[in-house]
Coordinates of C-alpha atoms in Angstrom, one line a residue:
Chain E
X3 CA 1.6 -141.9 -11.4
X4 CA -0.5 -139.4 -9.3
X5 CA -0.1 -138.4 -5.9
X6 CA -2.9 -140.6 -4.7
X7 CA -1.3 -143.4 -6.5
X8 CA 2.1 -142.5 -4.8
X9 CA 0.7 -143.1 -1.7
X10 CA -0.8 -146.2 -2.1
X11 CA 2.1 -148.0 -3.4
X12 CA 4.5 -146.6 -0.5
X13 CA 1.0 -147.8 2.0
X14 CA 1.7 -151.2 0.2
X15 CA 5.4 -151.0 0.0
X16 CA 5.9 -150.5 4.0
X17 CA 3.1 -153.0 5.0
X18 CA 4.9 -156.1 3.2
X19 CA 8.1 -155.1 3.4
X20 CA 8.6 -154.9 -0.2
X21 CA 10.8 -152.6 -2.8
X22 CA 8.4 -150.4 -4.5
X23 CA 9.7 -151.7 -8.0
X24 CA 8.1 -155.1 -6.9
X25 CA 5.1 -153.8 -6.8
X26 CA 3.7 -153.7 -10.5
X27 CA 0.2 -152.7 -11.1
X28 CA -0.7 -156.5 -12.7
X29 CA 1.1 -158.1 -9.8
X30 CA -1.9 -160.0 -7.8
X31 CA -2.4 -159.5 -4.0
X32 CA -2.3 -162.8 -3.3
X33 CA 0.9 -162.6 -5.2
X34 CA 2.9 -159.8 -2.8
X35 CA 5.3 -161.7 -0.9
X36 CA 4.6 -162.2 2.7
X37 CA 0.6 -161.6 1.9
X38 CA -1.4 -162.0 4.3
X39 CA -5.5 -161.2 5.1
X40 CA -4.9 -158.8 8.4
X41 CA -1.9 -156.9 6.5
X42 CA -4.4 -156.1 3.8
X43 CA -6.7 -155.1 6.0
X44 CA -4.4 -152.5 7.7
X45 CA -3.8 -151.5 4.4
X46 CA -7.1 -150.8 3.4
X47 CA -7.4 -148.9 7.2
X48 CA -4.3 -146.9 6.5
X49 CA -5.4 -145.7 3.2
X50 CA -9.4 -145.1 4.4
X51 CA -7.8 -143.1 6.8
X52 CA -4.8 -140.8 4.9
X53 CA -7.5 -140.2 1.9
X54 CA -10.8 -140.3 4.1
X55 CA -12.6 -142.6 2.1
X56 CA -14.6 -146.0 2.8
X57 CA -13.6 -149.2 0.8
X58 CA -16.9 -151.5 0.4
X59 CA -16.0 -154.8 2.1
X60 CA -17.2 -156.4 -1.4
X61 CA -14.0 -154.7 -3.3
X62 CA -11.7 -155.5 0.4
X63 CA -11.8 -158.9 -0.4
X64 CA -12.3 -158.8 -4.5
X65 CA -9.8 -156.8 -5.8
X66 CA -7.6 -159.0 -7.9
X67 CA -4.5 -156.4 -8.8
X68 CA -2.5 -153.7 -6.9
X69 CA -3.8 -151.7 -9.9
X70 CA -7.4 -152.6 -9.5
X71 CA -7.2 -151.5 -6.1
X72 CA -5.2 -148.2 -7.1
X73 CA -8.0 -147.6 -9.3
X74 CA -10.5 -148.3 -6.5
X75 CA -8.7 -145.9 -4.1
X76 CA -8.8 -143.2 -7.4
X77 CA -12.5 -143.6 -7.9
X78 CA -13.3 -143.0 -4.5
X79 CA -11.5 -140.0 -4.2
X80 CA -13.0 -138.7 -7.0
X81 CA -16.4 -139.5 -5.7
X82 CA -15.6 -137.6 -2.0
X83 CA -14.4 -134.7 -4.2
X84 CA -17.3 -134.4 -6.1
X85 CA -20.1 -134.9 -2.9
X86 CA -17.5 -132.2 -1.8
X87 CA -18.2 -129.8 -4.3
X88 CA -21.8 -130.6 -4.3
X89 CA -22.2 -129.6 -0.6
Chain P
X23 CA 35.8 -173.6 51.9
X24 CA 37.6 -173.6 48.2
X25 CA 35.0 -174.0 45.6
X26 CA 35.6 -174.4 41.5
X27 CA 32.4 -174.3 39.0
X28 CA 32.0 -176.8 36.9
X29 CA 32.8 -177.3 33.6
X30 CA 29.7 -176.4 32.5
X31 CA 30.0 -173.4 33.4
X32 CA 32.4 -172.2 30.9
X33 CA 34.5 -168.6 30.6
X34 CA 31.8 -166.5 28.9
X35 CA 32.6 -165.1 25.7
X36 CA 30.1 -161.7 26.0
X37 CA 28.3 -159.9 28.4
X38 CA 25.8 -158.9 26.3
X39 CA 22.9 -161.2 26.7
X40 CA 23.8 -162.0 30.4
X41 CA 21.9 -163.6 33.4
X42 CA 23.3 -161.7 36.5
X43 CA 23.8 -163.6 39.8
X44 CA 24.3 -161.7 42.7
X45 CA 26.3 -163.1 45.7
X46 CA 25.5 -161.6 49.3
X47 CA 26.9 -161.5 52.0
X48 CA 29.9 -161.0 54.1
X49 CA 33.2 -160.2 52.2
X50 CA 35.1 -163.5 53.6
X51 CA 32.1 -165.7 52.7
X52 CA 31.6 -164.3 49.6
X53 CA 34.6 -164.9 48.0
X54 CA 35.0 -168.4 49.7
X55 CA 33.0 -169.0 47.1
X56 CA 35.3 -168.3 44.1
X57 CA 32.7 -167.3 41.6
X58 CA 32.3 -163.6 42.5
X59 CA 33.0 -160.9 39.9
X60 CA 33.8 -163.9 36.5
X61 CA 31.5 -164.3 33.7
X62 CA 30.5 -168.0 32.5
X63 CA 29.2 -169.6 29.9
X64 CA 25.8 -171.5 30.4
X65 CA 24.7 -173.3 27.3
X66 CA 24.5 -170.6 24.8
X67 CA 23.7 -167.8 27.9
X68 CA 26.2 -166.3 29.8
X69 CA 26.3 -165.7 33.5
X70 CA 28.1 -163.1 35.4
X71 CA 28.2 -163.3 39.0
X72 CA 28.8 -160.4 41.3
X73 CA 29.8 -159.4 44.8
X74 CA 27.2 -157.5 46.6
X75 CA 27.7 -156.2 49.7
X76 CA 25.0 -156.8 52.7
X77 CA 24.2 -153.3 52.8
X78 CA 24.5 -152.6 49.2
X79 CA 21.4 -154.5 47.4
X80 CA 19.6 -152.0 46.5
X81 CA 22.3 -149.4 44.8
X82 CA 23.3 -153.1 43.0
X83 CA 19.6 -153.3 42.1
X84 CA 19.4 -149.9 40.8
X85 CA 22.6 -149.9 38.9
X86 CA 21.6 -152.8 37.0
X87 CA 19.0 -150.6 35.1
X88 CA 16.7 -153.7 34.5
X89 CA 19.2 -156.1 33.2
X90 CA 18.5 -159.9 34.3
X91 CA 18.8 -160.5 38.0
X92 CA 18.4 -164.3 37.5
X93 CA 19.6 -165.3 41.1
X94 CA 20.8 -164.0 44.5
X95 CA 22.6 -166.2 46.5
X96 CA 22.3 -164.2 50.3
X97 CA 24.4 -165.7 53.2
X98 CA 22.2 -166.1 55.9
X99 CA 24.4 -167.1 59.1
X100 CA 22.6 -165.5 61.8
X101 CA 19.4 -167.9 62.1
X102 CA 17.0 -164.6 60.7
X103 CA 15.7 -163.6 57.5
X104 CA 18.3 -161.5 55.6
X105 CA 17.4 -157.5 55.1
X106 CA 18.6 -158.4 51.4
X107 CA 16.3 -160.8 50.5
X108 CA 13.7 -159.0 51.9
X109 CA 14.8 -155.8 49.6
X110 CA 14.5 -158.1 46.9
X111 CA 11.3 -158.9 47.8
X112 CA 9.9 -155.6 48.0
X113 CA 10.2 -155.3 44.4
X114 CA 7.7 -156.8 42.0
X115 CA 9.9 -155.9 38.6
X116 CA 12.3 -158.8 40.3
X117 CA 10.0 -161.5 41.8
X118 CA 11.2 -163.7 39.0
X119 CA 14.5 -163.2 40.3
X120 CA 15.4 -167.0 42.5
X121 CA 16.8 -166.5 45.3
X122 CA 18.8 -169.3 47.8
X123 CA 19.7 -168.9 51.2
X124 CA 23.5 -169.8 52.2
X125 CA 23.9 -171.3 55.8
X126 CA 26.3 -172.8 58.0
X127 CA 23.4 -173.5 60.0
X128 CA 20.2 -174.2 57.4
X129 CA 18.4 -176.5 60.5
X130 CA 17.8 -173.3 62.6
X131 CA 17.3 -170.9 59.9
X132 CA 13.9 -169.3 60.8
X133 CA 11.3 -168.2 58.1
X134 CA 8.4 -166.1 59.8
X135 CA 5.0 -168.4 58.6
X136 CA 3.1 -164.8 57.6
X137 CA 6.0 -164.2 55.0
X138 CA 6.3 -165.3 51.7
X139 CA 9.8 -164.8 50.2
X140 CA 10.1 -167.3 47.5
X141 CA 13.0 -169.1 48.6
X142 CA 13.9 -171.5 45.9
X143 CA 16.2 -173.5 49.1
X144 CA 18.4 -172.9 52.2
X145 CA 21.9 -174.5 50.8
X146 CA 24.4 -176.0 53.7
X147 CA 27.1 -173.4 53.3
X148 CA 29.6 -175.8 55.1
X149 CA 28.9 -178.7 53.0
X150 CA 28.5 -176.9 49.6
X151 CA 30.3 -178.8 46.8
X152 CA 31.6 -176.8 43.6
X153 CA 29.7 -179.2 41.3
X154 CA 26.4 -178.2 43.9
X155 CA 27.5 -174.4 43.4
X156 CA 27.4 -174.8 39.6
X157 CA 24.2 -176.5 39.7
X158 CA 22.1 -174.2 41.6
X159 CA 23.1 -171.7 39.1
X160 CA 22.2 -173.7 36.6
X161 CA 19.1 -174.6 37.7
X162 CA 18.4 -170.8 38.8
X163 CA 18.6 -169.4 35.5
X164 CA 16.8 -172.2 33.9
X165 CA 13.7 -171.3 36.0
X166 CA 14.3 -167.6 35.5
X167 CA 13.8 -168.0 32.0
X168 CA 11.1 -170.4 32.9
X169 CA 9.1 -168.1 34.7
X170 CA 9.4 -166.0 31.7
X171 CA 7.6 -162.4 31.6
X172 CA 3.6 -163.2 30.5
X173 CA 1.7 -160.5 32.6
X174 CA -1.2 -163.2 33.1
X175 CA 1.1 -165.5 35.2
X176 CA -0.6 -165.1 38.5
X177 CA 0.9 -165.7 41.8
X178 CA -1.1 -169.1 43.1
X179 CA -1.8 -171.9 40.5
X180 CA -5.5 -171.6 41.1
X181 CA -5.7 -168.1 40.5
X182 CA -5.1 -168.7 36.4
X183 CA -8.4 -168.4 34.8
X184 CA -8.4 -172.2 33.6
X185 CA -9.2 -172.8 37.3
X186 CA -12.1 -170.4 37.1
X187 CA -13.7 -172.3 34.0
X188 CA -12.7 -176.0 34.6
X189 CA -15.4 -176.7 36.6
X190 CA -17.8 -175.7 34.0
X191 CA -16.5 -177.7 31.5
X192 CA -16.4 -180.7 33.7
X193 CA -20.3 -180.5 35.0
X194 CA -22.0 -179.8 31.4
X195 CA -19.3 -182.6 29.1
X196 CA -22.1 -185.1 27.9
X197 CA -21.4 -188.6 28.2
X198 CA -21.5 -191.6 25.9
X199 CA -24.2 -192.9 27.5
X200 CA -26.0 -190.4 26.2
X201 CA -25.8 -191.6 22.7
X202 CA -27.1 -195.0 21.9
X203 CA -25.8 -195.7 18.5
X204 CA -27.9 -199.2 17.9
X205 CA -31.0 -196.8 17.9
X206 CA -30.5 -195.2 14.9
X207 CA -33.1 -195.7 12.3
X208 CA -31.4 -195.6 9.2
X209 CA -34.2 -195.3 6.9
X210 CA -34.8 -191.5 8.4
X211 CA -31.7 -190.3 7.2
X212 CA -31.1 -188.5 3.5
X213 CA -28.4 -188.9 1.4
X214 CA -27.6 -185.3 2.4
X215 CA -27.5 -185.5 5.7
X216 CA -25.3 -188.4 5.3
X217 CA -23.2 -186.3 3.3
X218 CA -22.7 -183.9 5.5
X219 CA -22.5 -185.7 8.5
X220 CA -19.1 -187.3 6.7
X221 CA -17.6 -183.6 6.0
X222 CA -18.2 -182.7 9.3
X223 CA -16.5 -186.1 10.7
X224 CA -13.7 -185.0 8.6
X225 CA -13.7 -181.1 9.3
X226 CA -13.5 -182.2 13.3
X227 CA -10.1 -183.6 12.2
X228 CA -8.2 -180.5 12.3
X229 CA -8.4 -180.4 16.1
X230 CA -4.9 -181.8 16.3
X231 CA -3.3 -179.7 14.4
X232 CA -5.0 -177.2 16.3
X233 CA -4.3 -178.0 19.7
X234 CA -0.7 -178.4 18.2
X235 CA -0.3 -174.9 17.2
X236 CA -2.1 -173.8 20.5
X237 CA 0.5 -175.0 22.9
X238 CA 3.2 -173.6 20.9
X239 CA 1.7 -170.6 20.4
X240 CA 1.0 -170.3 24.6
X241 CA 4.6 -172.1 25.0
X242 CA 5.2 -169.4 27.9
X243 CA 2.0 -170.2 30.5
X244 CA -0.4 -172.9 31.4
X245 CA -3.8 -171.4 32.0
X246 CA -4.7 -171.3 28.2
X247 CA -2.6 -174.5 27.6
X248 CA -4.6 -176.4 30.3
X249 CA -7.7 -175.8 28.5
X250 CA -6.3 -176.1 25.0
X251 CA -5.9 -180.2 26.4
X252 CA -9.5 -179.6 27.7
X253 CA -10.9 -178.7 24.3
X254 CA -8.7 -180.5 22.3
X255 CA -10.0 -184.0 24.2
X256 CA -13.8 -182.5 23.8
X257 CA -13.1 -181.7 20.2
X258 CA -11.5 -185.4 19.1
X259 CA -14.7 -186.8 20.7
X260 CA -16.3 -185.2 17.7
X261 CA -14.6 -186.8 14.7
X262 CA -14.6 -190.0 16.6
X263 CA -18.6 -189.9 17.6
X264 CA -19.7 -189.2 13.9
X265 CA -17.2 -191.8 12.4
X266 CA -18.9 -194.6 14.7
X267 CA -22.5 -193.7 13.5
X268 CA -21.3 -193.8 10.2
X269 CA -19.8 -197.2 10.6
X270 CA -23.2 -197.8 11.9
X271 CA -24.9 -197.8 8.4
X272 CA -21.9 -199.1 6.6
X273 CA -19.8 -196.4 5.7
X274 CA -16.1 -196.2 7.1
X275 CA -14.0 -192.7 6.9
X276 CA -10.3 -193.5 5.1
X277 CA -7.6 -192.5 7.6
X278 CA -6.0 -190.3 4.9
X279 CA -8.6 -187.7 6.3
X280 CA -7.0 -187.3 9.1
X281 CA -3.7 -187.4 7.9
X282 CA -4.6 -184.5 5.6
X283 CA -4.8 -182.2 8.6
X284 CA -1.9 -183.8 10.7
X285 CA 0.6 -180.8 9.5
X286 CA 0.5 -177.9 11.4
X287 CA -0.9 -174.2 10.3
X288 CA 1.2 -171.2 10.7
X289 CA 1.6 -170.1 14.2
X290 CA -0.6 -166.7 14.6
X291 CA 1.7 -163.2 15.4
X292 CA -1.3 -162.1 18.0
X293 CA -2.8 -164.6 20.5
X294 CA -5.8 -162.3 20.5
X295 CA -6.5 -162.8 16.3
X296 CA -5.8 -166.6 17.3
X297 CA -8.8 -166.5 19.9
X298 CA -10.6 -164.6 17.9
X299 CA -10.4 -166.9 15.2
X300 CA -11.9 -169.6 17.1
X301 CA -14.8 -167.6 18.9
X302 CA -15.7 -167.4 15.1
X303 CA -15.5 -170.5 14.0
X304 CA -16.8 -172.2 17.0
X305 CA -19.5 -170.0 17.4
X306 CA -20.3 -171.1 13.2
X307 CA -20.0 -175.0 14.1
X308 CA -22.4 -174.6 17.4
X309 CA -24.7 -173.1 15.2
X310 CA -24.5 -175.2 11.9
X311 CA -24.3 -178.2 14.5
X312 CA -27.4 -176.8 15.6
X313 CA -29.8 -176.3 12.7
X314 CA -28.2 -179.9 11.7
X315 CA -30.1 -180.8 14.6
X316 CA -33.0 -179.0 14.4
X317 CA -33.4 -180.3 10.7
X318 CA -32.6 -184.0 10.6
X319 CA -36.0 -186.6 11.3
X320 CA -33.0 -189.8 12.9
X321 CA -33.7 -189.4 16.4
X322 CA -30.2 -190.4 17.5
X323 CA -28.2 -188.2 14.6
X324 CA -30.3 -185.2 16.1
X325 CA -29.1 -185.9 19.9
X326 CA -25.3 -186.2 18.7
X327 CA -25.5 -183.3 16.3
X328 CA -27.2 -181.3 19.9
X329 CA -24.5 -182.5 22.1
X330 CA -21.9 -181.2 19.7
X331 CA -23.5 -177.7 18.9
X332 CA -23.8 -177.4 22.6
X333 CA -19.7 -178.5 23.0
X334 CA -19.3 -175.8 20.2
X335 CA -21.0 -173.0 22.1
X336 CA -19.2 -173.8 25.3
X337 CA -15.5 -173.8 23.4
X338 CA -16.8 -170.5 22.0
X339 CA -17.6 -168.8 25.1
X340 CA -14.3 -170.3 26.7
X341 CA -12.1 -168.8 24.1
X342 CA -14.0 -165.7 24.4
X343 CA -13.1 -165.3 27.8
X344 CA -9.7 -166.0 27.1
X345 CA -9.4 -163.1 24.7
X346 CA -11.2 -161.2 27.0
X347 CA -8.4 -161.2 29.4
X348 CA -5.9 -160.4 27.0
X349 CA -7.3 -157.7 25.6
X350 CA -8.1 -156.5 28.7
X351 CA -4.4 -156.0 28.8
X352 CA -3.4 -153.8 25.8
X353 CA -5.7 -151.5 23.3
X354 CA -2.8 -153.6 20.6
X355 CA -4.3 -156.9 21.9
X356 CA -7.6 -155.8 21.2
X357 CA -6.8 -154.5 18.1
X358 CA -5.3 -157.3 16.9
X359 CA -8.9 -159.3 18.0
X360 CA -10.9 -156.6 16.1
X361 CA -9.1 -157.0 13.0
X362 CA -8.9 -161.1 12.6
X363 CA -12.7 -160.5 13.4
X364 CA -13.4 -158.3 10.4
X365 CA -11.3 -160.6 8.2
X366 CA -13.1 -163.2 9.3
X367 CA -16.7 -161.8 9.6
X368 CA -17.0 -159.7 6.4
X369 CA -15.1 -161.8 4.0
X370 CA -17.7 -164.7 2.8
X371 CA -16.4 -163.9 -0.8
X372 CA -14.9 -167.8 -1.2
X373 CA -17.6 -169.4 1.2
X374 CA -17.4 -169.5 4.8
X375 CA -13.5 -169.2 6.7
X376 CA -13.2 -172.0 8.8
X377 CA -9.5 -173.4 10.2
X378 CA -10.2 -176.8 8.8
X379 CA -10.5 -175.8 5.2
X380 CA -8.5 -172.6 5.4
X381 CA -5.9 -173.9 6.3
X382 CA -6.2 -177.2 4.6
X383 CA -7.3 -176.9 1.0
X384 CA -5.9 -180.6 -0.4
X385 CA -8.6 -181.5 2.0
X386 CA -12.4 -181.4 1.3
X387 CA -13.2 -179.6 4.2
X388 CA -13.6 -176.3 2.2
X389 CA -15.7 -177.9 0.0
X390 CA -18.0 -179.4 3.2
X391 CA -18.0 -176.2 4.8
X392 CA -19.7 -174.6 1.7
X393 CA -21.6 -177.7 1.3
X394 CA -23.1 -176.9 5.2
X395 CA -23.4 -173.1 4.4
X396 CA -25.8 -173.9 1.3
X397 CA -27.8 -176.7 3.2
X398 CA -29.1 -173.9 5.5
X399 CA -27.5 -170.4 4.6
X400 CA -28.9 -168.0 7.6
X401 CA -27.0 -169.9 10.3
X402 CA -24.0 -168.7 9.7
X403 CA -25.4 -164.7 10.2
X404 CA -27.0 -166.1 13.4
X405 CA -23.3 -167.6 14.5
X406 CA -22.1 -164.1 13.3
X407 CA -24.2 -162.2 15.7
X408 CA -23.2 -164.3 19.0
X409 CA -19.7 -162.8 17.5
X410 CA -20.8 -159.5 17.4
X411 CA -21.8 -159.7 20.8
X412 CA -18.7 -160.5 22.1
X413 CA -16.7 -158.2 20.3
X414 CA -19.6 -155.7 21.9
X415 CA -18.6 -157.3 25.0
X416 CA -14.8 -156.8 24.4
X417 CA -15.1 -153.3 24.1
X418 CA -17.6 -152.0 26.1
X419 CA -19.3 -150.4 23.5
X420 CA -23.0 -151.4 22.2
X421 CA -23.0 -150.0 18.8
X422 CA -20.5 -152.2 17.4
X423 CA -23.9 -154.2 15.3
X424 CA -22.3 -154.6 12.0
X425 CA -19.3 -155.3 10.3
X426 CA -19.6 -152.2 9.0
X427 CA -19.1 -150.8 12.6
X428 CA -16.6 -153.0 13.3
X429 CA -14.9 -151.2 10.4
X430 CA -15.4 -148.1 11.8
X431 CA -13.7 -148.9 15.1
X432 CA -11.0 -150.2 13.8
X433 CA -10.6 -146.8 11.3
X434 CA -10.6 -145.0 14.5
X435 CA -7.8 -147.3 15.9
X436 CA -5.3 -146.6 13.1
X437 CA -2.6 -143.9 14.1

């Protein structure tokens, strides 16, 4: 698990109140107990903010998995460094 | 005068959630009384009384650091308004804080007409029972805690802003006179407007639960709670209105609808995402109502489907200015607004949000609302930006256009 990941999980961990060993990369959203829409969102805030990245509102309210969305928050930061590079 | 509490008031057992009572006035009077300096147990509260000297309120005040100063009972023997109440007064952090007026004489105690001291009542000193004693400090901390500590609590009853709006709701509420159901020309309607016109009979049914969750979300005022009865008794018109023209051309809605949405949704954590909730989804049902209207050929079906979009708009604008108010109050209440809005705005990825299937989904109201959505899909981006507007309204900032923006204000919000 990368530093990016890291983050994520503990972003996900602290918003619901949750062990981090709860958290498994399969494990549904829907499925994290005490789910609910605006925690997401602040999620998705927090983690726009600590990696300065923009999640489409498409994947806000599609991604399935904790992993899916780890992956999400991976590709984007890939994509900022490489428009970073470019520039 | 020798004076016991009641048994009601029983030795406390902690002083850590207590309900202070100060007692002022001369020494000898003072501890006539027989409560001064003991702690008691009021239902599951406890109550310490204290001896305050007449010159000493406001070092008492001070030293209690902001603990609760439910009561002050001030001796007033000579006929005038006591200096201590009028310290007490002077305060706003303590004008929830009852006071009574103690007086051998209460028949020539004089209260200047241009003051206001919020005497809760003059008690016969001479006369006063233990069992009385007890009572009033009952009754003192119960309307303490009553008063309770909501910032929008105004001074005069009429100053809430349900006075400010009642009147509008009163002069534009249409009547039934309006709606002549033995006009209706059956052979106008199609089998999906009839359709629909059952879901949205049925969707109308979560109004209960709704004005349920309302008053005991806003358990602590009654401006909002006034209205809530206001809306609520606009909003059952609506099931009810739609089920008689049904009846009309033969078809009767089962009760079990209606029982479907009797159970109540979770109470929201901010009454701002609450409000905002609702500016949403009556702002969508004005304007599916609307187009409903605009669309169908039966002349009378088209008049109630008008009447209710207009009902629709009204609520919206009414629990706009509610959240309005609020968030007028905190940069978190506004917050909290702004992010129920995005939730609500951008996420259309399993049809339309809507209380009455959201939170109902053994119901077919979820199913109706999508039903609604595909029978004329661009009214719910016009309801959408009536929403936007009101968020621009909220903040005081015009480039909020899109979701997207929205986004981008809330972004900016996050420490």
């Amino acid at each position: 698990m990368n530093d990016i990941s890291c983050e994520v999980y503990r972003i996900i961990s602290e918003m619901f109140g949750v062990s981090r060993e709860q958290l498994q990369p399969e494990l549904p959203i829907r499925s994290i107990p005490n789910v609910e829409s605006i925690k997401v969102l602040n999620v998705i805030l927090k983690v726009e903010k600590l990696f300065d990245v923009e999640i489409p509102d498409e994947a806000t309210f599609r991604t399935e998995t904790i992993g899916e969305f780890d992956q999400l928050v991976q590709n984007l930061c890939a994509q900022r460094t490489v428009s970073a590079a470019l520039l | 005068m020798r004076t016991e509490l009641t048994a009601s008031l029983s030795p406390a057992r902690s002083r850590n959630e207590a309900y202070h009572v100060a007692l002022v006035g001369p020494t000898a009077e003072v501890e006539d009384l027989q409560i001064a300096g003991r702690s008691y147990r009021y239902g599951s509260d406890t109550v310490v009384s204290e001896r305050v000297g007449v010159q000493g309120v406001s070092e008492y005040v001070e030293g209690l650091g902001g603990r609760a100063l439910a009561a002050a009972l001030i001796v007033a023997d000579d006929g005038s308004i006591p200096a201590a109440l009028r310290v007490l007064r002077s305060r706003p952090d303590l004008a929830r804080t009852r006071v009574y007026l103690l007086s051998r004489t209460p028949g020539h105690l004089q209260l200047p007409p241009d003051e206001d001291p919020d005497i809760e009542a003059v008690l016969d000193l001479t006369h006063l029972t233990p069992g009385e004693l007890g009572e009033t400090i009952e009754n003192a901390v119960r309307a303490y805690r009553a008063l309770g500590t909501n910032p929008l609590i105004p001074q005069y009853y009429l100053d809430a802003k349900y006075n400010k709006i009642f009147d509008w709701f009163e002069t534009t509420k249409w009547d039934w006179r309006e709606v002549d159901l033995c006009q209706i020309q059956r052979h106008l309607l199609t089998e999906e407007e009839i359709a629909i016109l059952q879901e949205s009979a049925i969707i109308e049914f979560g109004t209960l639960p709704g004005a349920h969750n309302f008053l005991r979300e806003w358990s602590d005022e009654y401006s909002f709670s006034s209205w809530a009865l206001s809306w609520g008794a606009e909003e059952a018109r609506h099931s009810l209105v739609q089920s008689r023209y049904l009846r009309e051309i033969g078809i009767n809605i089962k009760a079990k609808h209606a029982m479907y949405k009797r159970e109540p949704y979770p109470m929201g954590e901010k009454r701002t995402a609450t409000l905002m909730m609702n500016i949403i989804s009556e702002s969508r049902a004005a304007e599916y109502y609307k187009t409903l209207s605009r669309l169908t050929r039966e002349p009378v079906l088209k008049k109630i489907w008008k009447l209710l979009g207009r009902d629709e708009s009204r609520h919206a604008r009414a629990f706009f200015v509610f959240c309005k108010e609020l968030c007028d109050l905190s940069d978190e209440n506004t917050a909290a607004a702004l992010q129920m809005a995005y939730v609500w705005l951008a996420d259309r990825s399993r049809g339309v949000k809507h209380p009455a299937g959201f939170f109902y989904p053994h119901s077919t109201s979820t199913k109706g609302l999508r039903r609604m959505e595909q029978y004329a899909p661009a009214m719910t981006d016009t309801a959408d930006r009536k929403v936007l507007a009101m968020i621009r309204n909220i903040l005081g900032d015009e480039s909020v256009q899109s979701v997207q923006d929205l986004k981008r204000e809330l972004r900016a919000r996050v420490a």
